Amino acid sequence: MAHAEALCAERGERLTPMRRRVLEILAASHKPLGAYEIMDQAARRGPRPAPITVYRALDFLRENGLVHRIESRNAFVACGRNHGTDALVAFLICERCGAVGEAPAAAIAQPLAAAARGAGFTPTMSVIEITGTCAHCAKG
Ligand SMILES: [Zn+2]
Ligand SMILES: [Zn+2]
């Protein structure tokens, strides 16, 4: 939260109560959450927010690199890594427990982009999703 506050202050943005609440909920979860799950959790500590306010808060958090969207799950995870919003990120998605980790992927970003350009393609993708088994589940 301190990171989010500092980042917003630095950019002249406001971490409104709804933005803060959505980020807190995502940061407290080790699994990605869909927008409706976020609403359910927010409703436990106050009035149920309207979908549009949650989506707006998510847009804001994504634009500022505080939250990522996992496309294949249509769900969101908090990110405290403070990397650029255009950085290539690899998500490690556990097929057993649903936990999502994040690995820096800058080292593979360049060859990947070069391969795409070699095929005459201009890449805009900034996310790689890798499914498998997390360290915790591999032990058990
Ligand atoms: Zn991240
Ligand atoms: Zn797992």
mmCIF file of C-alpha atoms and ligand atoms in Angstrom:
data_model
loop_
_atom_site.group_PDB
_atom_site.id
_atom_site.type_symbol
_atom_site.label_atom_id
_atom_site.label_comp_id
_atom_site.label_asym_id
_atom_site.label_seq_id
_atom_site.Cartn_x
_atom_site.Cartn_y
_atom_site.Cartn_z
ATOM 1 C CA MET A 1 0.000 0.000 0.000
ATOM 2 C CA ALA A 2 2.879 2.354 0.764
ATOM 3 C CA HIS A 3 4.184 1.681 -2.732
ATOM 4 C CA ALA A 4 0.775 2.426 -4.269
ATOM 5 C CA GLU A 5 0.447 5.638 -2.269
ATOM 6 C CA ALA A 6 3.937 6.818 -3.204
ATOM 7 C CA LEU A 7 3.347 6.000 -6.855
ATOM 8 C CA CYS A 8 0.038 7.880 -6.966
ATOM 9 C CA ALA A 9 1.522 10.893 -5.181
ATOM 10 C CA GLU A 10 4.432 10.941 -7.606
ATOM 11 C CA ARG A 11 2.089 10.869 -10.611
ATOM 12 C CA GLY A 12 -0.373 13.344 -9.175
ATOM 13 C CA GLU A 13 -3.081 10.673 -9.087
ATOM 14 C CA ARG A 14 -5.460 10.045 -6.247
ATOM 15 C CA LEU A 15 -5.767 6.649 -4.562
ATOM 16 C CA THR A 16 -9.502 7.016 -3.918
ATOM 17 C CA PRO A 17 -11.177 4.819 -1.266
ATOM 18 C CA MET A 18 -12.552 2.505 -3.988
ATOM 19 C CA ARG A 19 -9.192 2.179 -5.740
ATOM 20 C CA ARG A 20 -7.531 1.494 -2.398
ATOM 21 C CA ARG A 21 -10.187 -1.051 -1.421
ATOM 22 C CA VAL A 22 -9.890 -2.974 -4.705
ATOM 23 C CA LEU A 23 -6.093 -3.029 -4.426
ATOM 24 C CA GLU A 24 -6.274 -4.190 -0.780
ATOM 25 C CA ILE A 25 -8.595 -7.045 -1.725
ATOM 26 C CA LEU A 26 -6.337 -8.175 -4.568
ATOM 27 C CA ALA A 27 -3.173 -7.824 -2.488
ATOM 28 C CA ALA A 28 -4.712 -9.981 0.261
ATOM 29 C CA SER A 29 -5.581 -12.771 -2.183
ATOM 30 C CA HIS A 30 -2.973 -15.199 -3.516
ATOM 31 C CA LYS A 31 -5.323 -16.177 -6.326
ATOM 32 C CA PRO A 32 -6.510 -13.993 -9.158
ATOM 33 C CA LEU A 33 -9.997 -12.583 -8.579
ATOM 34 C CA GLY A 34 -12.689 -11.720 -11.081
ATOM 35 C CA ALA A 35 -14.475 -8.375 -10.857
ATOM 36 C CA TYR A 36 -17.532 -9.974 -9.240
ATOM 37 C CA GLU A 37 -15.423 -11.731 -6.620
ATOM 38 C CA ILE A 38 -13.885 -8.362 -5.808
ATOM 39 C CA MET A 39 -17.388 -6.886 -5.415
ATOM 40 C CA ASP A 40 -18.397 -9.760 -3.112
ATOM 41 C CA GLN A 41 -15.388 -9.178 -0.911
ATOM 42 C CA ALA A 42 -15.900 -5.417 -0.823
ATOM 43 C CA ALA A 43 -19.527 -6.012 0.230
ATOM 44 C CA ARG A 44 -18.330 -7.772 3.395
ATOM 45 C CA ARG A 45 -17.089 -4.490 4.813
ATOM 46 C CA GLY A 46 -19.659 -2.046 3.549
ATOM 47 C CA PRO A 47 -22.180 -1.429 0.810
ATOM 48 C CA ARG A 48 -21.800 -3.504 -2.344
ATOM 49 C CA PRO A 49 -20.054 -1.346 -4.958
ATOM 50 C CA ALA A 50 -21.572 -0.937 -8.402
ATOM 51 C CA PRO A 51 -19.774 -2.936 -11.116
ATOM 52 C CA ILE A 52 -18.824 0.209 -13.015
ATOM 53 C CA THR A 53 -16.968 1.671 -10.020
ATOM 54 C CA VAL A 54 -15.015 -1.565 -9.562
ATOM 55 C CA TYR A 55 -14.159 -1.702 -13.276
ATOM 56 C CA ARG A 56 -13.048 1.925 -13.224
ATOM 57 C CA ALA A 57 -10.861 1.272 -10.185
ATOM 58 C CA LEU A 58 -9.366 -1.784 -11.938
ATOM 59 C CA ASP A 59 -8.657 0.276 -15.077
ATOM 60 C CA PHE A 60 -6.881 2.872 -13.000
ATOM 61 C CA LEU A 61 -4.830 0.281 -11.113
ATOM 62 C CA ARG A 62 -3.866 -1.495 -14.356
ATOM 63 C CA GLU A 63 -2.856 1.745 -16.059
ATOM 64 C CA ASN A 64 -0.574 2.461 -13.138
ATOM 65 C CA GLY A 65 0.999 -0.989 -13.066
ATOM 66 C CA LEU A 66 -0.444 -1.932 -9.664
ATOM 67 C CA VAL A 67 -2.684 -4.686 -10.989
ATOM 68 C CA HIS A 68 -2.400 -7.156 -13.885
ATOM 69 C CA ARG A 69 -5.173 -8.876 -15.777
ATOM 70 C CA ILE A 70 -4.810 -12.612 -16.367
ATOM 71 C CA GLU A 71 -6.462 -12.837 -19.765
ATOM 72 C CA SER A 72 -7.087 -16.584 -19.747
ATOM 73 C CA ARG A 73 -8.969 -16.346 -16.416
ATOM 74 C CA ASN A 74 -10.519 -12.937 -16.905
ATOM 75 C CA ALA A 75 -9.212 -12.176 -13.432
ATOM 76 C CA PHE A 76 -6.882 -9.724 -11.741
ATOM 77 C CA VAL A 77 -3.818 -9.897 -9.484
ATOM 78 C CA ALA A 78 -2.056 -7.178 -7.510
ATOM 79 C CA CYS A 79 1.553 -6.418 -8.434
ATOM 80 C CA GLY A 80 4.025 -4.812 -6.056
ATOM 81 C CA ARG A 81 7.065 -5.193 -8.265
ATOM 82 C CA ASN A 82 7.180 -1.658 -9.508
ATOM 83 C CA HIS A 83 8.157 -2.585 -13.058
ATOM 84 C CA GLY A 84 7.153 -0.446 -16.015
ATOM 85 C CA THR A 85 3.618 -0.899 -17.317
ATOM 86 C CA ASP A 86 5.136 -1.901 -20.673
ATOM 87 C CA ALA A 87 7.445 -4.543 -19.166
ATOM 88 C CA LEU A 88 6.989 -8.107 -20.347
ATOM 89 C CA VAL A 89 5.669 -10.210 -17.500
ATOM 90 C CA ALA A 90 5.390 -13.995 -17.265
ATOM 91 C CA PHE A 91 2.574 -15.266 -15.072
ATOM 92 C CA LEU A 92 3.038 -18.669 -13.487
ATOM 93 C CA ILE A 93 -0.435 -20.114 -13.052
ATOM 94 C CA CYS A 94 -0.828 -23.222 -10.876
ATOM 95 C CA GLU A 95 -3.328 -25.649 -12.370
ATOM 96 C CA ARG A 96 -3.888 -27.333 -9.006
ATOM 97 C CA CYS A 97 -4.451 -24.513 -6.516
ATOM 98 C CA GLY A 98 -4.993 -21.556 -8.844
ATOM 99 C CA ALA A 99 -2.204 -19.480 -7.315
ATOM 100 C CA VAL A 100 -0.527 -17.023 -9.655
ATOM 101 C CA GLY A 101 3.109 -16.011 -9.387
ATOM 102 C CA GLU A 102 5.026 -13.572 -11.500
ATOM 103 C CA ALA A 103 8.443 -13.916 -13.074
ATOM 104 C CA PRO A 104 10.368 -11.124 -14.742
ATOM 105 C CA ALA A 105 10.571 -11.902 -18.436
ATOM 106 C CA ALA A 106 12.676 -9.028 -19.763
ATOM 107 C CA ALA A 107 15.434 -11.481 -20.755
ATOM 108 C CA ILE A 108 13.142 -13.311 -23.184
ATOM 109 C CA ALA A 109 11.192 -10.249 -24.278
ATOM 110 C CA GLN A 110 13.767 -9.095 -26.818
ATOM 111 C CA PRO A 111 14.297 -12.360 -28.733
ATOM 112 C CA LEU A 112 10.546 -12.916 -28.703
ATOM 113 C CA ALA A 113 9.848 -9.457 -30.097
ATOM 114 C CA ALA A 114 12.664 -9.903 -32.616
ATOM 115 C CA ALA A 115 11.171 -13.218 -33.776
ATOM 116 C CA ALA A 116 7.771 -11.557 -34.184
ATOM 117 C CA ARG A 117 9.258 -8.646 -36.138
ATOM 118 C CA GLY A 118 11.181 -11.125 -38.284
ATOM 119 C CA ALA A 119 7.812 -12.510 -39.317
ATOM 120 C CA GLY A 120 6.697 -8.999 -40.264
ATOM 121 C CA PHE A 121 4.577 -8.760 -37.158
ATOM 122 C CA THR A 122 4.493 -5.824 -34.741
ATOM 123 C CA PRO A 123 4.032 -7.233 -31.248
ATOM 124 C CA THR A 124 2.048 -5.404 -28.582
ATOM 125 C CA MET A 125 1.583 -8.296 -26.193
ATOM 126 C CA SER A 126 3.194 -7.726 -22.829
ATOM 127 C CA VAL A 127 2.113 -10.820 -20.959
ATOM 128 C CA ILE A 128 2.996 -14.509 -21.136
ATOM 129 C CA GLU A 129 0.923 -17.061 -19.254
ATOM 130 C CA ILE A 130 2.623 -20.286 -18.183
ATOM 131 C CA THR A 131 0.461 -22.969 -16.595
ATOM 132 C CA GLY A 132 1.895 -25.718 -14.430
ATOM 133 C CA THR A 133 2.417 -26.696 -10.812
ATOM 134 C CA CYS A 134 3.531 -24.237 -8.123
ATOM 135 C CA ALA A 135 6.323 -25.030 -5.643
ATOM 136 C CA HIS A 136 3.805 -25.549 -2.853
ATOM 137 C CA CYS A 137 1.690 -28.079 -4.808
ATOM 138 C CA ALA A 138 4.774 -29.844 -6.199
ATOM 139 C CA LYS A 139 5.802 -30.660 -2.603
ATOM 140 C CA GLY A 140 2.466 -32.076 -1.598
HETATM 141 ZN ZN ZN B 1 3.841 -7.165 -12.173
HETATM 142 ZN ZN ZN B 2 -0.418 -24.713 -6.522
#
